[in-house]
mmCIF file of C-alpha atoms and ligand atoms in Angstrom:
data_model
loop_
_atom_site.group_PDB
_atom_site.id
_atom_site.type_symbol
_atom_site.label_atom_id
_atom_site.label_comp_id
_atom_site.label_asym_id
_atom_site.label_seq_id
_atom_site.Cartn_x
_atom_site.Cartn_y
_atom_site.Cartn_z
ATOM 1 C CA UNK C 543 8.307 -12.796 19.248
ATOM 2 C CA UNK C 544 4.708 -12.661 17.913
ATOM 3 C CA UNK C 545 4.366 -10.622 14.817
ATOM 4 C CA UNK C 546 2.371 -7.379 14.389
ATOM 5 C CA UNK C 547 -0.330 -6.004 11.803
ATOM 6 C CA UNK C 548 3.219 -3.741 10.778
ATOM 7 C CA UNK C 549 5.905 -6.417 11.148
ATOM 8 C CA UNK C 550 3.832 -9.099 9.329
ATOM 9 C CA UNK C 551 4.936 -8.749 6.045
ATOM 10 C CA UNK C 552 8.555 -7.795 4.440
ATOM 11 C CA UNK C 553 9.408 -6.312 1.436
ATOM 12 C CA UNK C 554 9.422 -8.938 -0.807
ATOM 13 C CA UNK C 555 6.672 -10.818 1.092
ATOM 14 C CA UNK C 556 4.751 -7.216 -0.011
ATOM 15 C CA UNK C 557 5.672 -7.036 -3.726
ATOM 16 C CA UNK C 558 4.675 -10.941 -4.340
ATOM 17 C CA UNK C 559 1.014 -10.172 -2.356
ATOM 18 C CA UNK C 560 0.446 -6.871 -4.832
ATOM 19 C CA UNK C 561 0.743 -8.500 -7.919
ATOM 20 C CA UNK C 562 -1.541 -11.381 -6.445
ATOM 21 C CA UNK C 563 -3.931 -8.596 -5.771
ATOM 22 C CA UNK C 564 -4.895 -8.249 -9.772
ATOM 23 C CA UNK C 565 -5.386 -11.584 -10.489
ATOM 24 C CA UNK C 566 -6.981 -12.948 -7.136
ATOM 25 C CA UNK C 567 -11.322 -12.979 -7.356
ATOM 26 C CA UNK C 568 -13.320 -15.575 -5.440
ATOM 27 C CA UNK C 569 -12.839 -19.382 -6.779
ATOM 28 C CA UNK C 570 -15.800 -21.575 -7.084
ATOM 29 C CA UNK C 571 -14.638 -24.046 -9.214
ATOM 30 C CA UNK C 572 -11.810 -26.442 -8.411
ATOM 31 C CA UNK C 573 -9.973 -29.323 -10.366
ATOM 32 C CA UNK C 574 -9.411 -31.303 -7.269
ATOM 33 C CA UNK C 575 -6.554 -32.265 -5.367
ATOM 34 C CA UNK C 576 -3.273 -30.214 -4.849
ATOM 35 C CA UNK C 577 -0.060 -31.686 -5.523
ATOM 36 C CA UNK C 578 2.070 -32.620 -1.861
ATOM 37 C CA UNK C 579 4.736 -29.722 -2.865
ATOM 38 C CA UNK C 580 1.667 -26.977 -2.966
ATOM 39 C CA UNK C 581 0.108 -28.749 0.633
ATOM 40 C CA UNK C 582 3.728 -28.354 2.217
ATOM 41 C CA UNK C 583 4.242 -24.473 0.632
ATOM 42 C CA UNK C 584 0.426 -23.872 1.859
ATOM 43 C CA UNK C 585 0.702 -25.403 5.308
ATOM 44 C CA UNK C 586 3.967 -23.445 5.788
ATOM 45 C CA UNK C 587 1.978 -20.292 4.827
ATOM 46 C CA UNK C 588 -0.874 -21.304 7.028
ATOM 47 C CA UNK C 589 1.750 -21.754 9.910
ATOM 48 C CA UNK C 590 3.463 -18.581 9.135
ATOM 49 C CA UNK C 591 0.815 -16.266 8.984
ATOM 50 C CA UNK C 592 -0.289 -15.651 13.145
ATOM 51 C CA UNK C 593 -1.340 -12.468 15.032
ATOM 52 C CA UNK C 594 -2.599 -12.132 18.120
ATOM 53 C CA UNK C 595 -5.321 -14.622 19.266
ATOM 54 C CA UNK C 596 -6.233 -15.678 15.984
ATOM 55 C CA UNK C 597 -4.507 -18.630 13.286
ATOM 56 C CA UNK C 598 -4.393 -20.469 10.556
ATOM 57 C CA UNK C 599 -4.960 -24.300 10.134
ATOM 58 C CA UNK C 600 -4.772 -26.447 6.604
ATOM 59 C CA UNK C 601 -7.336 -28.756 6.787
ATOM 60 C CA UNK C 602 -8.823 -31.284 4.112
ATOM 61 C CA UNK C 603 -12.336 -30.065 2.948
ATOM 62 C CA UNK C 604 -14.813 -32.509 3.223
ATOM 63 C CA UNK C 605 -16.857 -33.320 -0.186
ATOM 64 C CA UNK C 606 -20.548 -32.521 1.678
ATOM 65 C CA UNK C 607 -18.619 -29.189 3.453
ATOM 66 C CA UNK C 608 -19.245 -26.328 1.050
ATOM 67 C CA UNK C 609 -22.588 -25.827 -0.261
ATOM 68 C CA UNK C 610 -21.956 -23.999 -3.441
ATOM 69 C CA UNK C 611 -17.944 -24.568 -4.181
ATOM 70 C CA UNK C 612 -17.052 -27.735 -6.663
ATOM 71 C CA UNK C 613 -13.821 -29.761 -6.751
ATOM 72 C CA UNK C 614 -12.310 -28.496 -4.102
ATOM 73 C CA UNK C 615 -10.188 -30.479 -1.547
ATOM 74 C CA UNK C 616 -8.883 -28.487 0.677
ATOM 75 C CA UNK C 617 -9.591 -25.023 2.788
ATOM 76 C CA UNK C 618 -7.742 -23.134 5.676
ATOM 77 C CA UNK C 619 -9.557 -22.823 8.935
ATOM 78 C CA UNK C 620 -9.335 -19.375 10.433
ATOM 79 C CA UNK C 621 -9.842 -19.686 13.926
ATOM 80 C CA UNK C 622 -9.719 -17.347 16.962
ATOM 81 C CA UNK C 623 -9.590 -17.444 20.640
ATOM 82 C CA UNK C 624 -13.120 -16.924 22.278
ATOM 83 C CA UNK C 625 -14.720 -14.442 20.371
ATOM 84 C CA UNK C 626 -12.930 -10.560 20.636
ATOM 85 C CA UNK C 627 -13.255 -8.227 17.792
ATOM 86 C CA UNK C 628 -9.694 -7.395 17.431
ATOM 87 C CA UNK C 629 -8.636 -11.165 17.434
ATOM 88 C CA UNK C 630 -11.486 -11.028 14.108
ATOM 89 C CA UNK C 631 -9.849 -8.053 12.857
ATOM 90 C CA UNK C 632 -6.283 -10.192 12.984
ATOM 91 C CA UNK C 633 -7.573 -13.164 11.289
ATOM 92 C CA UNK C 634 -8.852 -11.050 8.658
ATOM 93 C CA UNK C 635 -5.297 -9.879 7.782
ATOM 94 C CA UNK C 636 -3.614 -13.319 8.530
ATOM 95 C CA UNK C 637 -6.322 -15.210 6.131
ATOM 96 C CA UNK C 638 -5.905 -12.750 3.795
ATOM 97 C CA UNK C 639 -2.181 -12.494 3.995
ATOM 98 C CA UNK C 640 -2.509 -16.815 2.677
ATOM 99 C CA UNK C 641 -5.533 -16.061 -0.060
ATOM 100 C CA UNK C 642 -2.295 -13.859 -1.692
ATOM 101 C CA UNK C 643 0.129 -16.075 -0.951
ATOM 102 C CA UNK C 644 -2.121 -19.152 -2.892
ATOM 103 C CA UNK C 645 -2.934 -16.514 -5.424
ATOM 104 C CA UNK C 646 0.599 -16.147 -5.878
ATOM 105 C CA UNK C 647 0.995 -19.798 -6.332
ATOM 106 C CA UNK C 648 -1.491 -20.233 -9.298
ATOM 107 C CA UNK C 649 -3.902 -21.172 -6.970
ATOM 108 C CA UNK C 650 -7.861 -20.716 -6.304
ATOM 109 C CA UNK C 651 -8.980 -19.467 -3.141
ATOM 110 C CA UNK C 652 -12.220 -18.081 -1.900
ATOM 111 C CA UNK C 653 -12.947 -16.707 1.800
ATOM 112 C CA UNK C 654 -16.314 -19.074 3.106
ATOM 113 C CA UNK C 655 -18.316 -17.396 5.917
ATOM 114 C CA UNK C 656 -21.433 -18.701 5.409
ATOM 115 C CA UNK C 657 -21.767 -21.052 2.793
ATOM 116 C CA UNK C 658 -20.537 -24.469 4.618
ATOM 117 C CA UNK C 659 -21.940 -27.042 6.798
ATOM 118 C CA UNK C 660 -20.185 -26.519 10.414
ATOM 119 C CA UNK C 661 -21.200 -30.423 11.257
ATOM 120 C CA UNK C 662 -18.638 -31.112 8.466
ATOM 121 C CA UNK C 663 -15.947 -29.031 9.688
ATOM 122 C CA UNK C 664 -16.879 -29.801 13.482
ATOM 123 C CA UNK C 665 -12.892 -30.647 14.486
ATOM 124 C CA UNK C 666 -11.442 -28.420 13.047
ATOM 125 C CA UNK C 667 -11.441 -25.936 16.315
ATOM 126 C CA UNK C 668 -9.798 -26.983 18.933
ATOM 127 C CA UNK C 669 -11.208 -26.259 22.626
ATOM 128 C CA UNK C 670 -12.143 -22.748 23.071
ATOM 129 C CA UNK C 671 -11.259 -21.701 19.423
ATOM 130 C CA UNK C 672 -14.030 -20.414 17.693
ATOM 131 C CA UNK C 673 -14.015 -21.278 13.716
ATOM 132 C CA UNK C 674 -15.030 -17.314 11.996
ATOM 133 C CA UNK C 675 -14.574 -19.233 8.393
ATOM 134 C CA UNK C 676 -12.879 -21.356 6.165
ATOM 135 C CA UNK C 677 -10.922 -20.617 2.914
ATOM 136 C CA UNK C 678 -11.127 -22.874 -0.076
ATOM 137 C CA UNK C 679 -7.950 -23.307 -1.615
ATOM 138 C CA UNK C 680 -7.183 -25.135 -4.802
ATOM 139 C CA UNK C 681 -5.777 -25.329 -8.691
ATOM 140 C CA UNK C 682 -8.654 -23.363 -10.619
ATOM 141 C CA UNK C 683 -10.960 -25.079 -13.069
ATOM 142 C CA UNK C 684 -9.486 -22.505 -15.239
ATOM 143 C CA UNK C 685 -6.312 -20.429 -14.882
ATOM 144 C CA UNK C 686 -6.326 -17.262 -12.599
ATOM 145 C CA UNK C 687 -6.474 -14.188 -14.818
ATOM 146 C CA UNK C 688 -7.327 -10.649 -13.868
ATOM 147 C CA UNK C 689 -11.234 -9.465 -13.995
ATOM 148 C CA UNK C 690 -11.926 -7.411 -16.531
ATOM 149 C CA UNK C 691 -13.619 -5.176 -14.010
ATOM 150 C CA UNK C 692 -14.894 -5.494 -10.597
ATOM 151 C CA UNK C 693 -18.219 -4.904 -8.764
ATOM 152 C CA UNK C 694 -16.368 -1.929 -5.672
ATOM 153 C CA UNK C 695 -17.067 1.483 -4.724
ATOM 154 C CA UNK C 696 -15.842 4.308 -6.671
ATOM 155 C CA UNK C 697 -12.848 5.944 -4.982
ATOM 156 C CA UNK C 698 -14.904 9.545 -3.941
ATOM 157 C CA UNK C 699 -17.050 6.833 -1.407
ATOM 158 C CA UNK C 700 -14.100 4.760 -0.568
ATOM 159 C CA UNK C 701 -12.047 7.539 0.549
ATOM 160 C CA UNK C 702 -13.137 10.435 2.789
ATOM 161 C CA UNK C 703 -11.936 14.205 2.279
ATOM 162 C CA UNK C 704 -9.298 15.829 0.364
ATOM 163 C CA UNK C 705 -7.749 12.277 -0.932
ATOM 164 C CA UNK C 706 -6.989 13.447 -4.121
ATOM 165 C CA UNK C 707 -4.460 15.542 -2.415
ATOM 166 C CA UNK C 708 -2.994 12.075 -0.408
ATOM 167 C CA UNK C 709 0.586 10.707 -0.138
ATOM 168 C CA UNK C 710 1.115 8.376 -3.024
ATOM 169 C CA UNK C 711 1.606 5.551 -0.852
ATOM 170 C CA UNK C 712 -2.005 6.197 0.593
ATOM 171 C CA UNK C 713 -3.229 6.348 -3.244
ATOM 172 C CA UNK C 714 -1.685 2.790 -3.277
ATOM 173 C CA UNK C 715 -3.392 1.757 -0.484
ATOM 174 C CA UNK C 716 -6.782 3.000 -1.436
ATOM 175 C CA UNK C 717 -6.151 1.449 -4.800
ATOM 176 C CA UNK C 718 -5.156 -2.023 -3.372
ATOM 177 C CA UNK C 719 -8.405 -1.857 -0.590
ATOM 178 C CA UNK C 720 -10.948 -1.531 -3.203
ATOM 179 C CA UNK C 721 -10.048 -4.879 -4.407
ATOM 180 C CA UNK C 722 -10.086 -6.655 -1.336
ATOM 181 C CA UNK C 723 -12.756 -9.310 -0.851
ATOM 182 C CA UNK C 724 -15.324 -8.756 1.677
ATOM 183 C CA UNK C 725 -18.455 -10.958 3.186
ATOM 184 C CA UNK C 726 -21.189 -10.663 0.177
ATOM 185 C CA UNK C 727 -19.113 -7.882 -1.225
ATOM 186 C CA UNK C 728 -20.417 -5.125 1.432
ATOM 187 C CA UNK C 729 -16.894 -3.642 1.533
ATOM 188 C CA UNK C 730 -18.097 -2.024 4.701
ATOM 189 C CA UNK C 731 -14.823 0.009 4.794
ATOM 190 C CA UNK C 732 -13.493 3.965 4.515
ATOM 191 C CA UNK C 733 -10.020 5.378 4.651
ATOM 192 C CA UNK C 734 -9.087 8.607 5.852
ATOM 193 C CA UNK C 735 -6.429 10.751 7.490
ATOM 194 C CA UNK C 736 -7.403 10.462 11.450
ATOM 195 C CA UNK C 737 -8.161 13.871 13.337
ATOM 196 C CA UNK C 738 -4.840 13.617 15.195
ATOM 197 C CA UNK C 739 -2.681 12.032 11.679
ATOM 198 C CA UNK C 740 -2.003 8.720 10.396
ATOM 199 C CA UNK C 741 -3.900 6.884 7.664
ATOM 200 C CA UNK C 742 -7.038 4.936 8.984
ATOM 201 C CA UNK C 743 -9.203 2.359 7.825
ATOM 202 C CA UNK C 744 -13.097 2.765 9.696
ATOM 203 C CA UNK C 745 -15.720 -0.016 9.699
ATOM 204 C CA UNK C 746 -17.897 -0.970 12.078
ATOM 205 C CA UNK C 747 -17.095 -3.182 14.922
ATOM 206 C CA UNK C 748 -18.661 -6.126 13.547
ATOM 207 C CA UNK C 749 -17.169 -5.979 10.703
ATOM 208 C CA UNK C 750 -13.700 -6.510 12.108
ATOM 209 C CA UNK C 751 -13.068 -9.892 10.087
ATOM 210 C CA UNK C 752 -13.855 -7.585 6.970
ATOM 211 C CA UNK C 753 -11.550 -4.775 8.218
ATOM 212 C CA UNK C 754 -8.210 -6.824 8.820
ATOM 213 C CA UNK C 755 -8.903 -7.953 5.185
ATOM 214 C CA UNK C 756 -8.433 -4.382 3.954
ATOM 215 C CA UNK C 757 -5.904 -3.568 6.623
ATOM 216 C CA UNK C 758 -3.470 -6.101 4.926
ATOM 217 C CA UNK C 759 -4.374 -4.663 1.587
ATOM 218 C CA UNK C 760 -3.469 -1.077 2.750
ATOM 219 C CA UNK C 761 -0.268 -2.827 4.193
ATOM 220 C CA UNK C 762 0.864 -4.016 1.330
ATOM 221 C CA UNK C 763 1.398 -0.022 0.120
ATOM 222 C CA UNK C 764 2.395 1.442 3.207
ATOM 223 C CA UNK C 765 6.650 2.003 3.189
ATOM 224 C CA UNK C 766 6.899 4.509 5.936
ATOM 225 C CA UNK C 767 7.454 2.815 9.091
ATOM 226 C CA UNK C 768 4.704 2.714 10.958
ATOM 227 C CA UNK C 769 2.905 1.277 14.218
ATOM 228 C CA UNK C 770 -1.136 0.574 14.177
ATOM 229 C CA UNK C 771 -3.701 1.430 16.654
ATOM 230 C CA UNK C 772 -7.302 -0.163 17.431
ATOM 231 C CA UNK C 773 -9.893 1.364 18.799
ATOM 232 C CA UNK C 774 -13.797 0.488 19.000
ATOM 233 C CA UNK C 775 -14.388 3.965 20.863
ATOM 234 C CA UNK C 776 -17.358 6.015 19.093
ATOM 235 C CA UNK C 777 -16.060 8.261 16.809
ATOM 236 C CA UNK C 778 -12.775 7.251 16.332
ATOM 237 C CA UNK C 779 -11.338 5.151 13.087
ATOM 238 C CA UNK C 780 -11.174 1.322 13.902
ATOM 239 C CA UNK C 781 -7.654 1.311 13.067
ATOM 240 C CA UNK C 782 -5.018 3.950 12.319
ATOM 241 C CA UNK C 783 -1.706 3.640 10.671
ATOM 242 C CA UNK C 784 0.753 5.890 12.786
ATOM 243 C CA UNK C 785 4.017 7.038 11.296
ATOM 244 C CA UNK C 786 6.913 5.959 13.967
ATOM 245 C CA UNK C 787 9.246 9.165 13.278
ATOM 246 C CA UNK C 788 7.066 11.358 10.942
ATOM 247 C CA UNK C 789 3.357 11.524 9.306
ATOM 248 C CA UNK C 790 2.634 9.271 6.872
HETATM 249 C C1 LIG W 2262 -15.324 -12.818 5.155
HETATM 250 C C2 LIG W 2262 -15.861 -13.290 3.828
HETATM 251 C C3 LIG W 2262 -16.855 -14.251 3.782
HETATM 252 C C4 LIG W 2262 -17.310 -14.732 2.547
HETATM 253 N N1 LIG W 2262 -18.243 -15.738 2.542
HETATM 254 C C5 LIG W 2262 -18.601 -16.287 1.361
HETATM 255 C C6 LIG W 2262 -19.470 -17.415 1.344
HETATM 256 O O1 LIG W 2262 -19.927 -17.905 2.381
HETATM 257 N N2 LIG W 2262 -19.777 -17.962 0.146
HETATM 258 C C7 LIG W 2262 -19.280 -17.457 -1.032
HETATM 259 O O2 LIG W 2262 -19.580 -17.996 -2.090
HETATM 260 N N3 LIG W 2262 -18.457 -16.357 -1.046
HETATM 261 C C8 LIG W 2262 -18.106 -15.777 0.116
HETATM 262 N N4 LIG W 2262 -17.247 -14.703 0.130
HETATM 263 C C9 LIG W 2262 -16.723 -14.157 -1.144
HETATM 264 C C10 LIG W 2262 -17.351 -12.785 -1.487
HETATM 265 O O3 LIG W 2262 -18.654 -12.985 -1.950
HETATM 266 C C11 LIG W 2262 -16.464 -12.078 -2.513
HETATM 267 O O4 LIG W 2262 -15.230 -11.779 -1.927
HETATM 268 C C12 LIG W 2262 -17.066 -10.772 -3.029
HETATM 269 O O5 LIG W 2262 -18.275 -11.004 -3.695
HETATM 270 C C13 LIG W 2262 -16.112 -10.054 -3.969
HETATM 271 O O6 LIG W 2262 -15.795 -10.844 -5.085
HETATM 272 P P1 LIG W 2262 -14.301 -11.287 -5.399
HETATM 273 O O7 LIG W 2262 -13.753 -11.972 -4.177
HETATM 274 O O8 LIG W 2262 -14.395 -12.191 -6.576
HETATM 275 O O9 LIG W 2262 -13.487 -10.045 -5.684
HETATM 276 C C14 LIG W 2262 -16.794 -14.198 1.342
HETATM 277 C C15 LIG W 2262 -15.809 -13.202 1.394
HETATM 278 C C16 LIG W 2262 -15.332 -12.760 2.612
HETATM 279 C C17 LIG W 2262 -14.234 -11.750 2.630
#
């Protein structure tokens, strides 16, 4: 059975991502190839990682491909069927749901929307896939270590209403989303506790590919079971975290 935004991840599979949250910043500088054992462990990851109408595909990155990345030999492919926002929104979490997973691995990664030449990449989409980006992924220049600080929005924008007064897990969450990547670092994203309950994270609809990015972060903090919900209707929260049993 196909996985879901909340049966993606386990446990352990959770606790590995949040310490790769710290260290993890975009990678610009590679020292060229990987070794086999890291292309096995990433294609596995790239494999592993799938929701709904959108995947993951390890691909070799051509020298000419990436107009502002050095050294780098490699990149995952995040691809989608046609062109739906919440197949965006899934590859969002599933790319981002690798970036950790190489971060975890000592690894440099950085998400590539714009800066690449498609005519490089041409064949890497297969027949009514469309290719939303590509994700560089290699050993570092220099070691990962965590940024000293980083260029986000202060929690009181981040975070709408009383969130002082929030669940700690949703503290977590809110904590682990402001350090998620985003396109040109727009972080086009707010939580808040929906109208009707449950924890949501609102961005506009075409900013889905940006959203599933901080959906997996908020993930990684959320430990009451939980079911989410999409919706591009005005005025309600792109996606809301439901509690299965109780409010989170
Ligand atoms: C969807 C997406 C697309 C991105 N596209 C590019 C890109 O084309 N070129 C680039 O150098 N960085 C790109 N980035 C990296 C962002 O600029 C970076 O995540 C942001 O500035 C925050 O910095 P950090 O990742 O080091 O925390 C992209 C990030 C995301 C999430």
């Amino acid at each position: 059975m196909q996985a879901t935004m909340s049966t993606l991840l386990q446990p352990a599979q959770k606790e590995r991502m949040t310490a790769a949250v710290r260290v993890r910043t975009s990678c610009r500088a590679y020292a060229g190839d990987l070794a086999p054992a890291q292309t096995a462990q990433l294609a596995y990851h790239a494999g592993r990682y799938a929701l709904p109408g959108a995947r993951l595909r390890l691909v070799p990155l051509p020298e000419n491909a990436s107009t502002n990345i050095t050294g780098c030999r490699a990149a995952v492919a995040v691809l989608v069927d046609g062109d739906s926002w919440l197949h965006r929104l899934n590859a969002g979490a599933i790319g981002e749901a690798f970036v950790l997973e190489a971060t975890a691995m000592g690894l440099g990664t950085c998400w590539v929307g714009g800066s690449f030449r498609r005519e490089a990449v041409r064949d890497v989409a297969a027949p009514g896939e469309t290719l939303l980006a590509l994700i560089a992924v290699g050993p570092p220049a220099t070691p990962l270590t965590a940024p000293a600080t980083r260029q986000r929005m202060a929690p009181e924008h981040l975070c709408q209403g009383n969130w002082r007064q929030w669940p700690e897990q949703l503290i977590r969450a809110a904590t682990l989303v402001q350090q998620a990547p985003s396109g040109m670092n727009q972080q086009p994203w707010s939580l808040l506790i929906a109208r009707g309950g449950g924890f949501a994270v609102d961005a506009p609809v075409h900013s889905a590919l940006d959203a599933g990015i901080a959906i997996l972060h908020a993930e990684l903090a959320l430990t009451t079971p939980h079911t989410w919900r999409f919706s591009d209707a005005p005025g309600a929260p792109l996606a809301t975290a439901v509690a299965d049993d109780r409010m989170i």
